[in-house]
Tab-separated table of C-alpha atoms in Angstrom:
chain	number	residue	atom	x	y	z
A	1	UNK	CA	86.373	62.621	147.215
A	2	UNK	CA	88.725	65.248	148.607
A	3	UNK	CA	91.401	67.304	146.947
A	4	UNK	CA	94.535	65.307	146.124
A	5	UNK	CA	96.773	68.032	144.775
A	6	UNK	CA	96.193	71.666	143.905
A	7	UNK	CA	98.555	71.362	140.931
A	8	UNK	CA	96.560	68.462	139.509
A	9	UNK	CA	93.387	70.481	139.098
A	10	UNK	CA	92.866	71.770	135.553
A	11	UNK	CA	89.105	72.369	135.447
A	12	UNK	CA	86.664	73.306	138.221
A	13	UNK	CA	82.881	73.317	138.097
A	14	UNK	CA	81.032	75.372	140.715
A	15	UNK	CA	77.344	74.964	141.453
A	16	UNK	CA	76.387	78.320	142.978
A	17	UNK	CA	73.996	78.546	145.934
A	18	UNK	CA	72.952	81.254	148.337
A	19	UNK	CA	75.267	80.226	151.180
A	20	UNK	CA	76.942	77.004	150.033
A	21	UNK	CA	78.858	76.172	146.850
A	22	UNK	CA	79.417	72.635	145.568
A	23	UNK	CA	82.777	72.298	143.820
A	24	UNK	CA	84.071	69.532	141.571
A	25	UNK	CA	87.588	69.595	140.067
A	26	UNK	CA	89.037	67.567	137.178
A	27	UNK	CA	92.661	66.860	136.369
A	28	UNK	CA	94.124	66.981	132.852
A	29	UNK	CA	92.870	63.465	132.172
A	30	UNK	CA	89.293	64.253	133.217
A	31	UNK	CA	89.374	62.348	136.518
A	32	UNK	CA	87.658	63.923	139.530
A	33	UNK	CA	90.284	65.070	142.049
A	34	UNK	CA	88.174	67.565	144.009
A	35	UNK	CA	84.669	67.142	145.369
A	36	UNK	CA	83.833	69.483	148.236
A	37	UNK	CA	81.182	71.780	149.644
A	38	UNK	CA	82.381	75.301	150.464
A	39	UNK	CA	80.702	78.218	152.180
A	40	UNK	CA	80.415	81.538	150.367
A	41	UNK	CA	83.344	83.008	152.300
A	42	UNK	CA	85.615	80.060	151.500
A	43	UNK	CA	85.358	80.189	147.708
A	44	UNK	CA	87.567	83.206	147.047
A	45	UNK	CA	90.022	82.337	149.853
A	46	UNK	CA	90.585	78.755	148.658
A	47	UNK	CA	90.812	79.597	144.965
A	48	UNK	CA	93.292	82.391	145.700
A	49	UNK	CA	95.910	79.705	146.451
A	50	UNK	CA	94.927	77.564	143.477
A	51	UNK	CA	97.070	77.836	140.324
A	52	UNK	CA	95.185	79.408	137.399
A	53	UNK	CA	92.698	76.981	135.879
A	54	UNK	CA	89.474	76.885	133.879
A	55	UNK	CA	86.425	77.506	136.098
A	56	UNK	CA	82.868	77.009	134.883
A	57	UNK	CA	79.638	78.331	136.396
A	58	UNK	CA	76.040	78.692	135.306
A	59	UNK	CA	74.997	82.251	134.442
A	60	UNK	CA	72.685	82.937	137.380
A	61	UNK	CA	72.252	85.454	140.206
A	62	UNK	CA	75.651	86.223	141.728
A	63	UNK	CA	77.617	84.500	138.967
A	64	UNK	CA	78.866	87.699	137.322
A	65	UNK	CA	80.211	89.048	140.634
A	66	UNK	CA	82.035	85.788	141.403
A	67	UNK	CA	83.333	85.560	137.838
A	68	UNK	CA	84.927	89.009	138.106
A	69	UNK	CA	86.524	88.067	141.444
A	70	UNK	CA	87.996	84.844	140.047
A	71	UNK	CA	89.300	86.582	136.931
A	72	UNK	CA	91.178	89.017	139.161
A	73	UNK	CA	92.825	85.982	140.807
A	74	UNK	CA	94.086	84.876	137.380
A	75	UNK	CA	91.548	82.122	136.679
A	76	UNK	CA	89.729	81.667	133.372
A	77	UNK	CA	86.162	81.956	134.680
A	78	UNK	CA	83.477	81.149	132.109
A	79	UNK	CA	79.687	81.467	132.435
A	80	UNK	CA	77.218	79.254	130.572
A	81	UNK	CA	73.431	79.222	130.128
A	82	UNK	CA	71.899	76.628	132.441
A	83	UNK	CA	69.972	74.963	129.593
A	84	UNK	CA	73.260	74.200	127.797
A	85	UNK	CA	74.699	72.563	130.922
A	86	UNK	CA	71.693	70.320	131.617
A	87	UNK	CA	72.471	67.681	128.913
A	88	UNK	CA	75.774	66.878	130.667
A	89	UNK	CA	74.062	65.926	133.939
A	90	UNK	CA	74.126	62.182	134.608
A	91	UNK	CA	71.758	60.254	136.865
A	92	UNK	CA	69.659	61.752	139.650
A	93	UNK	CA	69.849	65.484	140.265
A	94	UNK	CA	71.863	66.803	143.200
A	95	UNK	CA	74.286	69.678	143.707
A	96	UNK	CA	77.455	67.619	143.203
A	97	UNK	CA	76.048	66.123	139.986
A	98	UNK	CA	75.256	69.651	138.811
A	99	UNK	CA	78.847	70.732	139.550
A	100	UNK	CA	80.136	67.711	137.612
A	101	UNK	CA	77.959	68.642	134.642
A	102	UNK	CA	79.259	72.206	134.765
A	103	UNK	CA	82.864	70.980	134.801
A	104	UNK	CA	82.136	68.767	131.797
A	105	UNK	CA	80.274	71.435	129.834
A	106	UNK	CA	82.849	74.209	130.281
A	107	UNK	CA	85.467	72.087	128.477
A	108	UNK	CA	83.408	71.695	125.289
A	109	UNK	CA	84.980	73.631	122.396
A	110	UNK	CA	81.561	74.379	120.881
A	111	UNK	CA	79.952	75.582	124.144
A	112	UNK	CA	78.242	78.990	123.976
A	113	UNK	CA	79.358	81.227	126.829
A	114	UNK	CA	77.868	84.300	128.475
A	115	UNK	CA	80.079	87.372	128.706
A	116	UNK	CA	80.806	88.462	132.278
A	117	UNK	CA	78.980	91.712	132.949
A	118	UNK	CA	80.700	94.675	134.575
A	119	UNK	CA	79.240	96.438	137.608
A	120	UNK	CA	78.123	99.327	135.361
A	121	UNK	CA	76.305	96.904	133.052
A	122	UNK	CA	74.513	95.320	136.006
A	123	UNK	CA	73.494	98.754	137.324
A	124	UNK	CA	72.103	99.700	133.923
A	125	UNK	CA	70.332	96.342	133.676
A	126	UNK	CA	68.810	96.890	137.133
A	127	UNK	CA	67.370	100.239	136.004
A	128	UNK	CA	65.780	98.575	132.985
A	129	UNK	CA	64.304	95.753	135.065
A	130	UNK	CA	62.779	98.154	137.568
A	131	UNK	CA	61.382	100.252	134.726
A	132	UNK	CA	59.945	97.132	133.070
A	133	UNK	CA	58.222	96.143	136.316
A	134	UNK	CA	56.718	99.607	136.758
A	135	UNK	CA	55.490	99.665	133.148
A	136	UNK	CA	53.804	96.307	133.757
A	137	UNK	CA	52.139	97.628	136.912
A	138	UNK	CA	50.947	100.715	135.039
A	139	UNK	CA	49.492	98.543	132.281
A	140	UNK	CA	47.645	96.476	134.897
A	141	UNK	CA	46.152	99.599	136.487
A	142	UNK	CA	45.063	100.977	133.102
A	143	UNK	CA	43.406	97.678	132.175
A	144	UNK	CA	41.623	97.565	135.541
A	145	UNK	CA	40.275	101.106	135.133
A	146	UNK	CA	39.108	100.296	131.616
A	147	UNK	CA	37.382	97.105	132.846
A	148	UNK	CA	35.586	98.910	135.691
A	149	UNK	CA	34.310	101.542	133.249
A	150	UNK	CA	33.205	98.934	130.739
A	151	UNK	CA	31.196	97.134	133.450
A	152	UNK	CA	29.233	100.406	133.778
A	153	UNK	CA	28.695	100.690	130.038
A	154	UNK	CA	31.476	103.234	129.413
A	155	UNK	CA	33.806	102.171	126.606
A	156	UNK	CA	37.092	103.996	125.988
A	157	UNK	CA	39.470	103.473	123.079
A	158	UNK	CA	42.317	101.097	123.782
A	159	UNK	CA	45.255	103.489	123.531
A	160	UNK	CA	46.691	104.969	126.711
A	161	UNK	CA	46.400	108.599	125.622
A	162	UNK	CA	42.658	108.328	125.002
A	163	UNK	CA	41.989	107.025	128.496
A	164	UNK	CA	44.284	109.629	130.027
A	165	UNK	CA	42.486	112.499	128.306
A	166	UNK	CA	38.924	111.187	128.704
A	167	UNK	CA	39.070	109.910	132.287
A	168	UNK	CA	38.680	113.312	134.069
A	169	UNK	CA	35.578	114.100	132.006
A	170	UNK	CA	34.085	110.668	132.633
A	171	UNK	CA	34.556	110.967	136.383
A	172	UNK	CA	32.994	114.441	136.347
A	173	UNK	CA	29.980	113.791	134.117
A	174	UNK	CA	29.026	110.107	134.351
A	175	UNK	CA	27.828	110.112	137.947
A	176	UNK	CA	24.589	108.576	136.676
A	177	UNK	CA	26.270	105.152	136.291
A	178	UNK	CA	29.329	105.600	138.528
A	179	UNK	CA	28.358	105.423	142.197
A	180	UNK	CA	30.429	107.353	144.788
A	181	UNK	CA	32.228	104.181	145.870
A	182	UNK	CA	33.299	103.368	142.304
A	183	UNK	CA	34.324	106.986	141.701
A	184	UNK	CA	36.618	106.800	144.729
A	185	UNK	CA	38.134	103.500	143.571
A	186	UNK	CA	38.847	104.813	140.068
A	187	UNK	CA	40.281	108.074	141.431
A	188	UNK	CA	42.642	106.090	143.678
A	189	UNK	CA	43.716	103.974	140.712
A	190	UNK	CA	44.278	107.130	138.656
A	191	UNK	CA	46.478	108.455	141.471
A	192	UNK	CA	48.538	105.247	141.386
A	193	UNK	CA	48.785	105.674	137.626
A	194	UNK	CA	50.154	109.217	137.990
A	195	UNK	CA	52.725	108.100	140.584
A	196	UNK	CA	53.896	105.285	138.322
A	197	UNK	CA	54.148	107.724	135.406
A	198	UNK	CA	56.421	109.939	137.494
A	199	UNK	CA	58.657	107.023	138.529
A	200	UNK	CA	58.867	105.662	134.972
A	201	UNK	CA	59.728	109.112	133.629
A	202	UNK	CA	62.439	109.506	136.273
A	203	UNK	CA	63.981	106.122	135.470
A	204	UNK	CA	63.795	106.805	131.731
A	205	UNK	CA	65.611	110.107	132.263
A	206	UNK	CA	68.306	108.402	134.337
A	207	UNK	CA	68.758	105.694	131.703
A	208	UNK	CA	69.014	108.314	128.944
A	209	UNK	CA	71.616	110.260	130.949
A	210	UNK	CA	73.733	107.150	131.457
A	211	UNK	CA	73.347	106.214	127.793
A	212	UNK	CA	74.666	109.571	126.643
A	213	UNK	CA	77.698	109.165	128.915
A	214	UNK	CA	78.617	105.764	127.459
A	215	UNK	CA	80.455	105.735	124.127
A	216	UNK	CA	78.946	102.443	122.973
A	217	UNK	CA	75.431	103.645	123.771
A	218	UNK	CA	76.128	106.944	122.044
A	219	UNK	CA	77.098	105.117	118.846
A	220	UNK	CA	74.033	102.888	119.086
A	221	UNK	CA	71.757	105.900	119.423
A	222	UNK	CA	72.506	106.707	115.783
A	223	UNK	CA	70.147	103.782	115.009
A	224	UNK	CA	67.621	103.211	117.872
A	225	UNK	CA	66.882	105.422	120.892
A	226	UNK	CA	68.510	105.548	124.346
A	227	UNK	CA	66.257	102.921	125.946
A	228	UNK	CA	67.092	100.188	123.405
A	229	UNK	CA	70.742	101.266	123.182
A	230	UNK	CA	71.326	101.082	126.922
A	231	UNK	CA	69.365	97.818	127.248
A	232	UNK	CA	71.497	96.270	124.510
A	233	UNK	CA	74.785	97.368	126.086
A	234	UNK	CA	73.591	96.117	129.482
A	235	UNK	CA	72.703	92.735	127.960
A	236	UNK	CA	75.659	91.961	125.663
A	237	UNK	CA	78.350	94.572	126.374
A	238	UNK	CA	80.404	94.957	123.202
A	239	UNK	CA	78.707	92.017	121.510
A	240	UNK	CA	81.900	89.942	121.257
A	241	UNK	CA	80.071	86.744	122.241
A	242	UNK	CA	78.395	86.810	118.806
A	243	UNK	CA	80.441	86.241	115.658
A	244	UNK	CA	77.938	88.052	113.420
A	245	UNK	CA	74.667	89.971	113.537
A	246	UNK	CA	72.725	86.909	112.418
A	247	UNK	CA	73.745	85.128	115.639
A	248	UNK	CA	72.536	88.082	117.704
A	249	UNK	CA	69.163	88.051	115.946
A	250	UNK	CA	68.869	84.303	116.573
A	251	UNK	CA	69.783	84.793	120.248
A	252	UNK	CA	67.016	87.386	120.559
A	253	UNK	CA	64.530	84.845	119.229
A	254	UNK	CA	63.646	86.853	116.112
A	255	UNK	CA	64.200	83.940	113.712
A	256	UNK	CA	61.845	81.029	112.904
A	257	UNK	CA	61.955	77.752	114.806
A	258	UNK	CA	63.565	75.090	112.680
A	259	UNK	CA	62.544	71.435	112.772
A	260	UNK	CA	64.390	69.901	109.834
A	261	UNK	CA	65.596	66.444	108.911
A	262	UNK	CA	67.071	65.065	105.733
A	263	UNK	CA	66.005	67.198	102.803
A	264	UNK	CA	62.860	68.458	104.554
A	265	UNK	CA	63.130	71.924	106.080
A	266	UNK	CA	60.280	73.067	108.322
A	267	UNK	CA	60.208	76.634	109.637
A	268	UNK	CA	57.659	77.684	112.246
A	269	UNK	CA	56.950	80.798	114.281
A	270	UNK	CA	59.768	82.784	115.871
A	271	UNK	CA	61.706	80.941	118.575
A	272	UNK	CA	61.350	83.676	121.241
A	273	UNK	CA	64.611	82.658	122.844
A	274	UNK	CA	67.075	84.889	124.643
A	275	UNK	CA	66.338	88.261	126.185
A	276	UNK	CA	62.552	88.766	126.159
A	277	UNK	CA	62.761	92.425	127.216
A	278	UNK	CA	65.275	93.375	124.521
A	279	UNK	CA	63.316	91.462	121.873
A	280	UNK	CA	60.135	93.340	122.807
A	281	UNK	CA	61.968	96.680	122.498
A	282	UNK	CA	63.222	95.861	118.991
A	283	UNK	CA	59.756	94.732	117.882
A	284	UNK	CA	58.239	97.962	119.231
A	285	UNK	CA	60.933	99.934	117.398
A	286	UNK	CA	60.100	98.090	114.175
A	287	UNK	CA	56.415	99.023	114.461
A	288	UNK	CA	57.387	102.662	115.046
A	289	UNK	CA	59.577	102.603	111.921
A	290	UNK	CA	56.757	101.084	109.851
A	291	UNK	CA	54.367	103.809	110.985
A	292	UNK	CA	56.826	106.621	110.281
A	293	UNK	CA	57.154	106.291	106.517
A	294	UNK	CA	59.310	109.435	106.213
A	295	UNK	CA	62.180	107.832	108.180
A	296	UNK	CA	62.519	104.868	105.798
A	297	UNK	CA	64.768	106.804	103.443
A	298	UNK	CA	66.848	108.171	106.338
A	299	UNK	CA	67.929	104.697	107.444
A	300	UNK	CA	68.150	103.272	103.933
A	301	UNK	CA	65.207	100.945	104.522
A	302	UNK	CA	62.738	102.273	101.979
A	303	UNK	CA	63.409	99.837	99.127
A	304	UNK	CA	63.723	96.865	101.502
A	305	UNK	CA	60.443	97.622	103.295
A	306	UNK	CA	58.552	98.318	100.074
A	307	UNK	CA	59.740	95.019	98.577
A	308	UNK	CA	58.984	93.072	101.773
A	309	UNK	CA	55.476	94.563	102.063
A	310	UNK	CA	54.503	92.935	98.764
A	311	UNK	CA	55.175	89.393	100.030
A	312	UNK	CA	54.850	89.485	103.847
A	313	UNK	CA	51.937	89.938	106.232
A	314	UNK	CA	52.344	93.151	108.242
A	315	UNK	CA	52.995	91.222	111.484
A	316	UNK	CA	55.667	89.115	109.807
A	317	UNK	CA	57.131	92.266	108.273
A	318	UNK	CA	57.467	93.849	111.734
A	319	UNK	CA	59.409	90.838	113.031
A	320	UNK	CA	61.629	90.781	109.945
A	321	UNK	CA	62.340	94.492	110.350
A	322	UNK	CA	63.071	94.014	114.067
A	323	UNK	CA	65.606	91.345	113.115
A	324	UNK	CA	67.179	93.674	110.560
A	325	UNK	CA	67.401	96.520	113.088
A	326	UNK	CA	68.965	94.174	115.646
A	327	UNK	CA	71.626	93.079	113.165
A	328	UNK	CA	72.406	96.689	112.235
A	329	UNK	CA	72.637	97.613	115.918
A	330	UNK	CA	74.998	94.707	116.612
A	331	UNK	CA	77.261	95.789	113.741
A	332	UNK	CA	77.387	99.354	115.064
A	333	UNK	CA	78.179	98.106	118.578
A	334	UNK	CA	80.743	95.491	117.626
A	335	UNK	CA	82.608	97.407	114.923
A	336	UNK	CA	82.933	100.533	117.069
A	337	UNK	CA	81.701	102.914	114.375
A	338	UNK	CA	78.586	105.067	114.170
A	339	UNK	CA	75.795	104.165	111.769
A	340	UNK	CA	75.750	105.894	108.413
A	341	UNK	CA	73.428	105.051	105.567
A	342	UNK	CA	75.408	104.276	102.424
A	343	UNK	CA	73.351	104.183	99.252
A	344	UNK	CA	74.372	101.659	96.637
A	345	UNK	CA	72.561	100.323	93.606
A	346	UNK	CA	70.535	98.080	95.941
A	347	UNK	CA	70.085	100.906	98.449
A	348	UNK	CA	71.691	98.898	101.248
A	349	UNK	CA	72.254	100.235	104.746
A	350	UNK	CA	75.235	99.325	106.840
A	351	UNK	CA	77.576	100.909	109.433
A	352	UNK	CA	80.541	102.586	107.816
């Protein structure tokens, strides 16, 4: 079906590809009036002459760039998670059917949308993703060194600092079980470890510098550190897509799975939805807070943690605290005010 009239198009669904884009347009009554395949260069040119309309796309690679371009042309470009679009697909899967599903989904009043990221947010997100990859590579190298040593009967404690401090002495003194070939292999791995440390430290410094230059990150750093603050701003911007901190915690996957029907409510383990990297950072921050007992009073968490410790397993407590920290961080980000602990009769903590 080809385009009948530019003025008749009210909603457009675009299925994004590398070089080709499948486009389906609906009129006010929901009838399909546009069904075409465009090249990447044609999208912006053709939509520049189209009167402003609602345009839906899945939040995928390249979607944020195209969304910004279309918004500059006056269109209402909206991004959606792919898993929320899938239920609107009818019949066999193909690109035009996907575009139809996108056009249907973007019109739903209860649809959950993804905020369009700015270029600065994407740059900050890229730094975090590169750092995450390097940290994973470093962990793999450390585990490999530890395994090679254990195969020779040399056991080292699990923490990174123990292996870092003991490795030079092991290589120098345990030549009775470490043959020259294995010594060379472990020394090469240790060299890779040092190079990764340098790159991770450089990226962490760059992220911290950018965080201190951003006002939202600077406010967030009154609660967590620069890594979490910048990762949160890169992921959700100002947090306007969430109506309250509880929604942000649920999006992070820090709440239990719910399988309920009738009067029976069943809660399971955490859902682990949303941003895995950001969730891991908040959980790590929660463990750090639990270890540092002296900081409980500083953030107004002492009474809450002490009460929760009496009824929760320590692993469950860490997740609950991570959820609480995430909700506090969202409030600081969304309300535009720095965190300040306000003591009441219940010793609550909130941004003021």
